[in-house]
CSV table of C-alpha atoms and ligand atoms in Angstrom, one decimal:
chain,number,residue,atom,x,y,z
A,20,MET,CA,0.4,52.1,-66.6
A,21,GLU,CA,2.0,49.1,-65.0
A,22,LEU,CA,5.8,48.8,-65.0
A,23,SER,CA,7.6,46.1,-66.9
A,24,VAL,CA,11.4,45.9,-66.8
A,25,LYS,CA,13.6,45.2,-69.8
A,26,ILE,CA,16.1,42.3,-69.3
A,27,LYS,CA,17.5,42.2,-72.8
A,28,GLU,CA,16.3,43.5,-76.2
A,29,GLY,CA,12.8,42.1,-76.6
A,30,ILE,CA,12.8,40.3,-73.3
A,31,HIS,CA,11.0,41.8,-70.3
A,32,TRP,CA,10.1,41.0,-66.7
A,33,ILE,CA,6.4,41.3,-66.2
A,34,GLY,CA,6.1,39.8,-62.7
A,35,VAL,CA,4.3,41.1,-59.7
A,36,ASN,CA,5.2,41.5,-56.1
A,37,ASP,CA,2.7,40.1,-53.6
A,38,ARG,CA,3.0,41.9,-50.2
A,39,SER,CA,-0.5,41.0,-48.9
A,40,THR,CA,-0.5,37.2,-49.0
A,41,ASP,CA,0.7,36.2,-45.5
A,42,ILE,CA,1.1,32.5,-45.9
A,43,PHE,CA,2.6,30.6,-48.9
A,44,GLU,CA,1.1,27.2,-49.8
A,45,GLY,CA,-1.2,27.7,-46.7
A,46,MET,CA,1.8,27.0,-44.5
A,47,TRP,CA,4.9,29.1,-44.9
A,48,PRO,CA,4.9,32.7,-43.5
A,49,LEU,CA,5.9,35.5,-45.9
A,50,PRO,CA,7.2,38.4,-43.7
A,51,LYS,CA,8.9,39.9,-46.7
A,52,GLY,CA,6.3,39.0,-49.2
A,53,VAL,CA,7.0,37.1,-52.4
A,54,SER,CA,7.3,37.9,-56.1
A,55,TYR,CA,5.7,35.9,-58.9
A,56,ASN,CA,8.1,36.4,-61.8
A,57,SER,CA,6.8,36.2,-65.3
A,58,TYR,CA,8.5,37.1,-68.5
A,59,ILE,CA,7.6,38.1,-72.1
A,60,ILE,CA,9.5,37.8,-75.3
A,61,ASP,CA,8.4,40.3,-77.9
A,62,ASP,CA,9.6,38.9,-81.3
A,63,ASP,CA,8.0,37.9,-84.6
A,64,LYS,CA,6.0,35.7,-82.3
A,65,VAL,CA,5.1,36.8,-78.7
A,66,ALA,CA,5.7,34.3,-75.9
A,67,ILE,CA,5.0,34.7,-72.2
A,68,LEU,CA,6.8,32.4,-69.7
A,69,ASP,CA,4.6,31.4,-66.8
A,70,THR,CA,1.9,33.7,-65.3
A,71,VAL,CA,1.2,34.9,-61.8
A,72,LYS,CA,-1.2,34.1,-58.9
A,73,HIS,CA,-4.8,34.9,-59.9
A,74,ASN,CA,-5.0,37.8,-57.3
A,75,SER,CA,-2.5,39.8,-59.3
A,76,TYR,CA,-4.0,39.2,-62.8
A,77,GLU,CA,-5.0,42.8,-63.5
A,78,ARG,CA,-1.6,44.2,-62.8
A,79,PHE,CA,-0.1,41.3,-64.8
A,80,LEU,CA,-2.2,42.1,-67.8
A,81,GLY,CA,-1.3,45.8,-67.5
A,82,LYS,CA,2.4,44.8,-67.7
A,83,ILE,CA,1.8,42.6,-70.8
A,84,LYS,CA,0.0,45.5,-72.5
A,85,SER,CA,2.8,47.9,-71.6
A,86,VAL,CA,5.2,45.8,-73.6
A,87,ILE,CA,3.2,44.6,-76.6
A,88,GLY,CA,0.3,47.1,-76.8
A,89,ASP,CA,-2.5,45.6,-78.9
A,90,LYS,CA,-0.4,42.8,-80.4
A,91,LYS,CA,-1.6,39.3,-79.6
A,92,VAL,CA,0.2,36.7,-77.5
A,93,ASP,CA,1.1,33.6,-79.6
A,94,TYR,CA,2.5,31.3,-76.9
A,95,LEU,CA,2.3,30.8,-73.1
A,96,ILE,CA,5.2,28.6,-71.9
A,97,VAL,CA,4.2,26.7,-68.7
A,98,ASN,CA,7.3,25.7,-66.9
A,99,HIS,CA,5.4,24.9,-63.7
A,100,MET,CA,1.7,24.3,-62.9
A,101,GLU,CA,1.6,25.2,-59.2
A,102,PRO,CA,-1.2,27.9,-59.0
A,103,ASP,CA,1.1,30.7,-57.8
A,104,HIS,CA,2.3,30.6,-61.5
A,105,SER,CA,-0.6,29.0,-63.4
A,106,GLY,CA,-3.4,30.9,-61.6
A,107,SER,CA,-3.8,33.4,-64.4
A,108,ILE,CA,-3.8,31.0,-67.4
A,109,LYS,CA,-7.5,30.8,-67.8
A,110,LEU,CA,-7.9,34.6,-67.6
A,111,LEU,CA,-5.1,35.0,-70.1
A,112,LEU,CA,-6.7,32.6,-72.5
A,113,ASN,CA,-9.9,34.7,-72.3
A,114,GLU,CA,-7.9,37.7,-73.3
A,115,TYR,CA,-5.9,35.9,-76.0
A,116,PRO,CA,-8.1,33.0,-77.2
A,117,GLU,CA,-5.7,32.0,-80.0
A,118,MET,CA,-2.8,31.7,-77.6
A,119,LYS,CA,-1.1,28.2,-77.6
A,120,ILE,CA,-0.1,26.8,-74.3
A,121,ILE,CA,3.3,25.0,-74.4
A,122,GLY,CA,3.9,22.3,-71.8
A,123,ASN,CA,5.0,18.7,-71.5
A,124,LYS,CA,3.0,15.5,-71.2
A,125,LYS,CA,2.7,16.0,-67.4
A,126,THR,CA,1.5,19.6,-67.8
A,127,VAL,CA,-1.6,18.4,-69.8
A,128,GLY,CA,-3.2,16.6,-66.9
A,129,PHE,CA,-2.7,19.5,-64.6
A,130,LEU,CA,-4.2,22.0,-67.1
A,131,GLU,CA,-7.4,19.9,-67.3
A,132,ASN,CA,-7.7,19.0,-63.6
A,133,PHE,CA,-7.0,22.5,-62.3
A,134,PHE,CA,-8.6,24.6,-64.9
A,135,GLY,CA,-10.6,22.4,-67.3
A,136,ILE,CA,-8.3,23.4,-70.2
A,137,THR,CA,-8.1,20.7,-72.8
A,138,SER,CA,-7.5,22.6,-76.1
A,139,ASN,CA,-4.9,25.2,-77.4
A,140,ILE,CA,-2.1,22.9,-76.0
A,141,GLU,CA,1.1,22.0,-77.7
A,142,VAL,CA,3.1,19.3,-76.0
A,143,VAL,CA,6.9,19.5,-76.1
A,144,ASP,CA,9.5,16.8,-75.3
A,145,ASP,CA,12.8,17.1,-73.6
A,146,ALA,CA,15.1,19.3,-75.8
A,147,GLY,CA,12.1,20.5,-77.8
A,148,VAL,CA,12.6,23.8,-79.7
A,149,LEU,CA,10.4,26.8,-80.4
A,150,ASN,CA,11.5,29.6,-82.8
A,151,LEU,CA,10.0,33.0,-82.1
A,152,GLY,CA,12.1,34.9,-84.7
A,153,ARG,CA,15.4,36.3,-83.4
A,154,HIS,CA,14.9,34.3,-80.2
A,155,LYS,CA,14.9,30.6,-80.0
A,156,LEU,CA,13.7,28.6,-77.0
A,157,THR,CA,14.7,25.1,-76.0
A,158,PHE,CA,12.9,23.1,-73.3
A,159,HIS,CA,14.4,20.8,-70.7
A,160,LEU,CA,12.4,18.6,-68.4
A,161,THR,CA,13.4,18.8,-64.7
A,162,PRO,CA,10.8,16.6,-63.1
A,163,MET,CA,10.2,16.9,-59.3
A,164,VAL,CA,11.9,20.2,-58.9
A,165,HIS,CA,9.5,20.3,-57.2
A,166,TRP,CA,6.4,19.0,-59.1
A,167,PRO,CA,6.3,16.2,-61.8
A,168,GLU,CA,5.7,18.6,-64.7
A,169,THR,CA,8.4,21.0,-63.9
A,170,MET,CA,10.6,22.1,-66.8
A,171,VAL,CA,13.0,24.9,-67.6
A,172,THR,CA,13.2,27.0,-70.8
A,173,TYR,CA,16.5,28.2,-72.3
A,174,GLU,CA,16.6,31.3,-74.6
A,175,THR,CA,19.6,30.7,-76.9
A,176,THR,CA,20.3,34.2,-78.2
A,177,GLU,CA,20.8,36.0,-74.9
A,178,LYS,CA,21.5,32.7,-73.0
A,179,ILE,CA,18.8,33.1,-70.4
A,180,LEU,CA,17.6,30.2,-68.3
A,181,PHE,CA,14.0,30.6,-67.3
A,182,SER,CA,14.3,28.2,-64.4
A,183,ALA,CA,10.8,28.0,-62.8
A,184,ASP,CA,11.0,27.6,-59.0
A,185,ALA,CA,14.6,26.4,-59.1
A,186,PHE,CA,17.1,29.1,-57.9
A,187,GLY,CA,14.2,31.2,-56.6
A,188,GLY,CA,13.5,32.6,-53.1
A,189,PHE,CA,10.9,34.2,-50.9
A,190,GLY,CA,10.8,38.0,-50.6
A,191,ALA,CA,9.1,40.6,-52.7
A,192,LEU,CA,11.5,42.5,-54.9
A,193,THR,CA,12.6,45.9,-53.7
A,194,GLY,CA,12.4,47.9,-56.8
A,195,GLY,CA,15.4,46.3,-58.4
A,196,ILE,CA,14.8,42.9,-60.0
A,197,PHE,CA,18.4,41.8,-60.7
A,198,ASP,CA,20.9,40.5,-58.1
A,199,ASP,CA,23.1,43.5,-58.7
A,200,GLU,CA,20.2,45.9,-58.2
A,201,VAL,CA,19.1,44.7,-54.8
A,202,ASP,CA,20.7,44.2,-51.4
A,203,ILE,CA,21.2,40.5,-51.9
A,204,ALA,CA,22.0,40.0,-48.2
A,205,TYR,CA,18.4,41.0,-47.5
A,206,PHE,CA,17.2,38.0,-49.5
A,207,GLU,CA,19.8,35.4,-48.5
A,208,ASP,CA,17.9,33.9,-45.5
A,209,GLU,CA,14.7,33.8,-47.5
A,210,ILE,CA,16.3,32.1,-50.4
A,211,LEU,CA,17.5,29.3,-48.1
A,212,ARG,CA,14.2,29.1,-46.4
A,213,TYR,CA,12.5,28.8,-49.8
A,214,PHE,CA,14.9,26.0,-50.8
A,215,SER,CA,14.7,24.1,-47.6
A,216,ASN,CA,10.9,24.4,-47.2
A,217,ILE,CA,9.7,24.1,-50.8
A,218,VAL,CA,12.4,22.2,-52.9
A,219,GLY,CA,14.6,20.5,-50.3
A,220,LYS,CA,12.7,17.3,-50.1
A,221,TYR,CA,13.6,16.7,-53.8
A,222,CYS,CA,17.4,17.0,-53.5
A,223,VAL,CA,18.1,14.0,-55.7
A,224,MET,CA,16.1,15.6,-58.5
A,225,VAL,CA,17.7,19.0,-58.0
A,226,GLN,CA,21.1,17.2,-58.5
A,227,LYS,CA,19.8,15.6,-61.7
A,228,ALA,CA,18.6,19.0,-62.9
A,229,ILE,CA,21.9,20.7,-62.1
A,230,GLN,CA,23.8,17.9,-64.0
A,231,LYS,CA,21.5,18.2,-66.9
A,232,LEU,CA,22.1,21.9,-67.2
A,233,GLN,CA,25.9,21.6,-67.0
A,234,GLY,CA,26.6,21.8,-70.7
A,235,ILE,CA,24.5,24.9,-71.2
A,236,ASP,CA,26.1,28.4,-71.4
A,237,ILE,CA,23.9,30.3,-68.9
A,238,GLN,CA,24.4,34.1,-68.7
A,239,ILE,CA,21.2,34.9,-66.8
A,240,ILE,CA,19.0,32.8,-64.5
A,241,ALA,CA,15.4,34.1,-64.4
A,242,PRO,CA,13.4,32.1,-61.7
A,243,THR,CA,9.8,32.5,-60.9
A,244,HIS,CA,10.5,33.9,-57.5
A,245,GLY,CA,13.0,36.4,-56.2
A,246,PRO,CA,16.0,38.2,-57.8
A,247,ILE,CA,17.1,37.5,-61.4
A,248,TRP,CA,20.7,36.3,-61.4
A,249,ARG,CA,22.8,38.2,-64.0
A,250,SER,CA,25.9,39.3,-62.2
A,251,ASP,CA,27.0,35.9,-61.1
A,252,PRO,CA,24.5,33.2,-62.1
A,253,ALA,CA,26.9,30.4,-61.1
A,254,SER,CA,26.7,31.5,-57.5
A,255,ILE,CA,23.1,30.5,-57.0
A,256,ILE,CA,23.7,27.2,-58.9
A,257,LYS,CA,26.6,26.5,-56.5
A,258,ARG,CA,24.4,27.2,-53.5
A,259,TYR,CA,21.6,24.9,-54.8
A,260,ASP,CA,24.3,22.3,-55.5
A,261,ARG,CA,25.7,22.5,-52.0
A,262,TRP,CA,22.3,22.5,-50.3
A,263,SER,CA,21.0,19.6,-52.4
A,264,LYS,CA,24.0,17.6,-51.4
A,265,HIS,CA,23.1,18.2,-47.8
A,266,GLU,CA,26.4,20.1,-47.3
A,267,ALA,CA,26.4,22.5,-44.3
A,268,GLU,CA,28.1,25.4,-42.8
A,269,ALA,CA,30.2,24.9,-39.6
A,270,GLY,CA,27.7,26.0,-37.0
A,271,VAL,CA,24.9,24.8,-34.7
A,272,VAL,CA,21.2,25.3,-34.4
A,273,ILE,CA,19.7,24.5,-31.0
A,274,VAL,CA,15.9,24.0,-31.1
A,275,TYR,CA,14.4,23.7,-27.7
A,276,ALA,CA,11.1,23.8,-25.8
A,277,SER,CA,10.6,24.7,-22.2
A,278,MET,CA,7.4,25.1,-20.0
A,279,TYR,CA,8.9,26.2,-16.7
A,280,GLY,CA,12.5,27.0,-17.6
A,281,ASN,CA,14.2,23.7,-16.7
A,282,THR,CA,14.8,22.6,-20.2
A,283,GLU,CA,15.8,26.1,-21.0
A,284,THR,CA,18.4,26.1,-18.3
A,285,MET,CA,19.9,22.9,-19.8
A,286,MET,CA,19.9,24.7,-23.2
A,287,GLU,CA,21.9,27.5,-21.8
A,288,ALA,CA,24.5,25.1,-20.4
A,289,VAL,CA,24.7,23.3,-23.8
A,290,ALA,CA,25.2,26.7,-25.5
A,291,ARG,CA,27.9,27.7,-23.0
A,292,GLY,CA,29.7,24.5,-23.7
A,293,MET,CA,30.1,25.5,-27.3
A,294,ALA,CA,31.2,29.0,-26.5
A,295,GLU,CA,34.9,28.4,-25.6
A,296,HIS,CA,35.7,27.3,-29.1
A,297,ASP,CA,36.2,29.3,-32.3
A,298,ILE,CA,33.0,28.3,-34.0
A,299,ASN,CA,30.5,31.0,-33.1
A,300,ARG,CA,27.8,30.4,-35.6
A,301,ILE,CA,25.2,29.3,-33.1
A,302,ARG,CA,21.4,29.9,-33.5
A,303,ILE,CA,18.9,29.2,-30.7
A,304,HIS,CA,15.2,28.9,-31.4
A,305,ASP,CA,12.3,28.3,-29.0
A,306,VAL,CA,10.1,25.9,-30.9
A,307,SER,CA,7.0,27.5,-29.4
A,308,ARG,CA,7.9,30.9,-30.6
A,309,THR,CA,9.5,30.2,-34.0
A,310,HIS,CA,7.6,29.1,-37.1
A,311,VAL,CA,8.8,25.6,-38.2
A,312,SER,CA,9.9,27.0,-41.6
A,313,TYR,CA,12.8,28.9,-39.9
A,314,LEU,CA,13.8,25.8,-37.9
A,315,ILE,CA,14.0,23.8,-41.1
A,316,ARG,CA,16.0,26.5,-42.7
A,317,ASP,CA,18.6,26.6,-40.0
A,318,ALA,CA,18.8,22.8,-39.7
A,319,TRP,CA,19.6,22.9,-43.4
A,320,ARG,CA,22.2,25.6,-43.0
A,321,PHE,CA,24.3,24.2,-40.1
A,322,LYS,CA,26.2,21.0,-39.6
A,323,ALA,CA,24.9,20.3,-36.1
A,324,LEU,CA,21.3,20.2,-34.8
A,325,ILE,CA,20.6,20.0,-31.1
A,326,LEU,CA,17.1,19.3,-29.8
A,327,GLY,CA,16.0,19.8,-26.3
A,328,SER,CA,12.5,19.0,-25.0
A,329,PRO,CA,10.4,18.4,-22.0
A,330,THR,CA,8.0,15.5,-21.7
A,331,TYR,CA,4.3,16.4,-22.2
A,332,ASP,CA,1.4,14.1,-21.5
A,333,THR,CA,3.9,11.2,-21.3
A,334,ARG,CA,5.2,12.0,-24.8
A,335,LEU,CA,7.4,14.4,-26.6
A,336,PHE,CA,6.4,18.1,-26.3
A,337,PRO,CA,3.9,18.4,-29.2
A,338,LEU,CA,5.6,21.3,-31.1
A,339,MET,CA,8.9,19.5,-30.9
A,340,ASP,CA,7.2,16.4,-32.2
A,341,GLN,CA,5.8,18.5,-35.1
A,342,PHE,CA,9.3,19.8,-35.9
A,343,ILE,CA,10.9,16.3,-36.0
A,344,LYS,CA,8.0,15.1,-38.3
A,345,PHE,CA,8.9,17.9,-40.7
A,346,LEU,CA,12.6,16.9,-40.6
A,347,LYS,CA,11.7,13.3,-41.4
A,348,HIS,CA,9.4,14.5,-44.2
A,349,LYS,CA,12.1,16.8,-45.7
A,350,GLN,CA,14.7,14.0,-45.5
A,351,LEU,CA,17.5,16.2,-44.3
A,352,LYS,CA,20.7,14.1,-44.1
A,353,ASN,CA,24.3,14.2,-42.9
A,354,ARG,CA,23.9,16.1,-39.7
A,355,ILE,CA,25.4,15.8,-36.2
A,356,LEU,CA,22.6,15.5,-33.7
A,357,GLY,CA,22.6,16.3,-29.9
A,358,LEU,CA,19.7,15.6,-27.6
A,359,PHE,CA,18.7,16.7,-24.1
A,360,GLY,CA,15.4,17.1,-22.2
A,361,THR,CA,13.4,16.7,-19.0
A,362,TYR,CA,10.6,14.6,-17.5
A,363,GLY,CA,8.4,14.8,-14.4
A,364,TRP,CA,6.7,11.5,-13.6
A,365,SER,CA,7.2,9.5,-16.8
A,366,GLY,CA,9.6,9.4,-19.6
A,367,GLY,CA,8.5,10.1,-23.2
A,368,GLY,CA,10.3,13.2,-24.3
A,369,VAL,CA,13.9,12.2,-24.7
A,370,SER,CA,13.0,8.6,-25.5
A,371,THR,CA,11.1,9.8,-28.6
A,372,LEU,CA,14.0,12.0,-29.6
A,373,LYS,CA,16.2,8.9,-29.4
A,374,GLU,CA,13.9,7.0,-31.6
A,375,PHE,CA,14.0,9.8,-34.1
A,376,ALA,CA,17.8,9.7,-34.0
A,377,GLU,CA,17.9,5.9,-34.6
A,378,GLU,CA,15.5,6.2,-37.5
A,379,GLY,CA,17.4,9.0,-39.2
A,380,ASN,CA,20.9,7.6,-39.0
A,381,TRP,CA,22.3,10.8,-37.6
A,382,ASP,CA,25.8,11.3,-36.1
A,383,LEU,CA,24.7,11.3,-32.5
A,384,VAL,CA,26.7,13.2,-29.9
A,385,ASP,CA,27.4,11.6,-26.5
A,386,PRO,CA,26.1,12.3,-23.9
A,387,ILE,CA,22.3,12.4,-24.3
A,388,VAL,CA,21.2,14.3,-21.2
A,389,GLU,CA,17.8,13.7,-19.4
A,390,ALA,CA,17.0,15.5,-16.2
A,391,HIS,CA,14.2,14.6,-13.7
A,392,CYS,CA,12.1,17.7,-13.1
A,393,SER,CA,14.9,20.2,-12.8
A,394,PRO,CA,18.5,19.7,-13.8
A,395,THR,CA,21.2,18.9,-11.2
A,396,ASP,CA,24.7,20.3,-11.3
A,397,GLU,CA,25.8,17.0,-12.8
A,398,ASP,CA,23.1,17.3,-15.5
A,399,LEU,CA,24.3,20.8,-16.4
A,400,ASN,CA,27.9,19.6,-16.5
A,401,GLN,CA,26.7,16.9,-18.9
A,402,CYS,CA,24.9,19.5,-21.0
A,403,PHE,CA,28.1,21.6,-21.1
A,404,THR,CA,30.0,18.5,-22.3
A,405,LEU,CA,27.3,17.9,-25.0
A,406,GLY,CA,27.9,21.4,-26.4
A,407,LYS,CA,31.6,21.0,-26.3
A,408,ARG,CA,31.6,17.7,-28.0
A,409,THR,CA,29.2,18.9,-30.7
A,410,ILE,CA,31.8,21.6,-31.7
A,411,GLU,CA,34.6,19.0,-31.6
A,412,LYS,CA,32.6,16.8,-34.0
A,413,ILE,CA,32.0,19.7,-36.4
A,414,LYS,CA,35.8,20.3,-36.4
A,415,SER,CA,36.5,16.6,-37.0
A,416,TYR,CA,34.4,16.8,-40.2
A,417,GLU,CA,36.2,20.0,-41.2
A,418,THR,CA,39.5,18.2,-40.7
A,419,CYS,CA,38.3,15.3,-42.8
A,420,GLY,CA,37.3,17.8,-45.5
B,12,LIG,FE1,6.3,28.9,-57.1
B,12,LIG,FE2,6.1,25.6,-57.0
B,12,LIG,O1,5.4,27.3,-57.2
């Protein structure tokens, strides 16, 4: 017997935890796993909201049966078509051939192109309504959070927002499924890593979605990943609001590369320059030893980003180059930026970082420090100053509110 979890009368979590997939979207590590949350409403009509990745279908079906037994499923609401949620649609249709799939115009194309499904589909518009009996659902289109077909579904009796990927996070659930049943601190970093890696590029659309949902009385937020927010649903909306406005915490992330320790020595001087101030939220990552997803997360978290890199093959160190390409792609904004680095016989490292700074319209800290082979005492003094001035800039923003 598979375990479902009751959320409210007639509404159950039928999601699964995936602790064996190592990499999400073929790119993002999952050290704590991930949950694919699905929900079922057992009323006069039975509706399922999103499915799970295909590798978990048997467990998923067991959970459905644990709630409705031999009853049939009338509707599958598809809030999002990415295959971590849509991967079991076809199998579910085989089990329940009369089931109607509810989606919007954009959902239709994905159903056909991913799975060859062209029938059993009912298209809903923005603010569309579906009555299940005691429970009534309304649909709200939230395009590009983070795919074009994305929508959310609101259950009006219990005031539950089924929010698709929005307000979700990495991390398999730890027995509890609600924010008040789990150690939420264990999930915090993974929620921000999920936001910044998966959703962050679409901040404008996240803002539109938040504004659109403002008039709705939301008592519970049930996303497709991570904890269900019932003790304080406003708290996760506030976090998404802040992150999608590119607001940041007072702190610094230093991301550096070093082949023989010279750029690392400069990094230590930069960090020391920050230490004699009362902002101590400093994170230091070696770009060669830290997956880029964690670098993106901390760049999103903190007000200041400092990049330090050697030159390699007359260009920027390749892993640093990869990181700044990700930053450009994710369109992170409103950050203080500090730069330092080294070269042996030609430039190419720091000059590429400068180009990155010019393209992105960052608030650049003076000085930019570049050492020839190994840093001199003067170079290290300059690095110290770079660290000190970075903290001063953070404080000036705080003063400006
Ligand atoms: Fe969780 Fe966009 O899929």
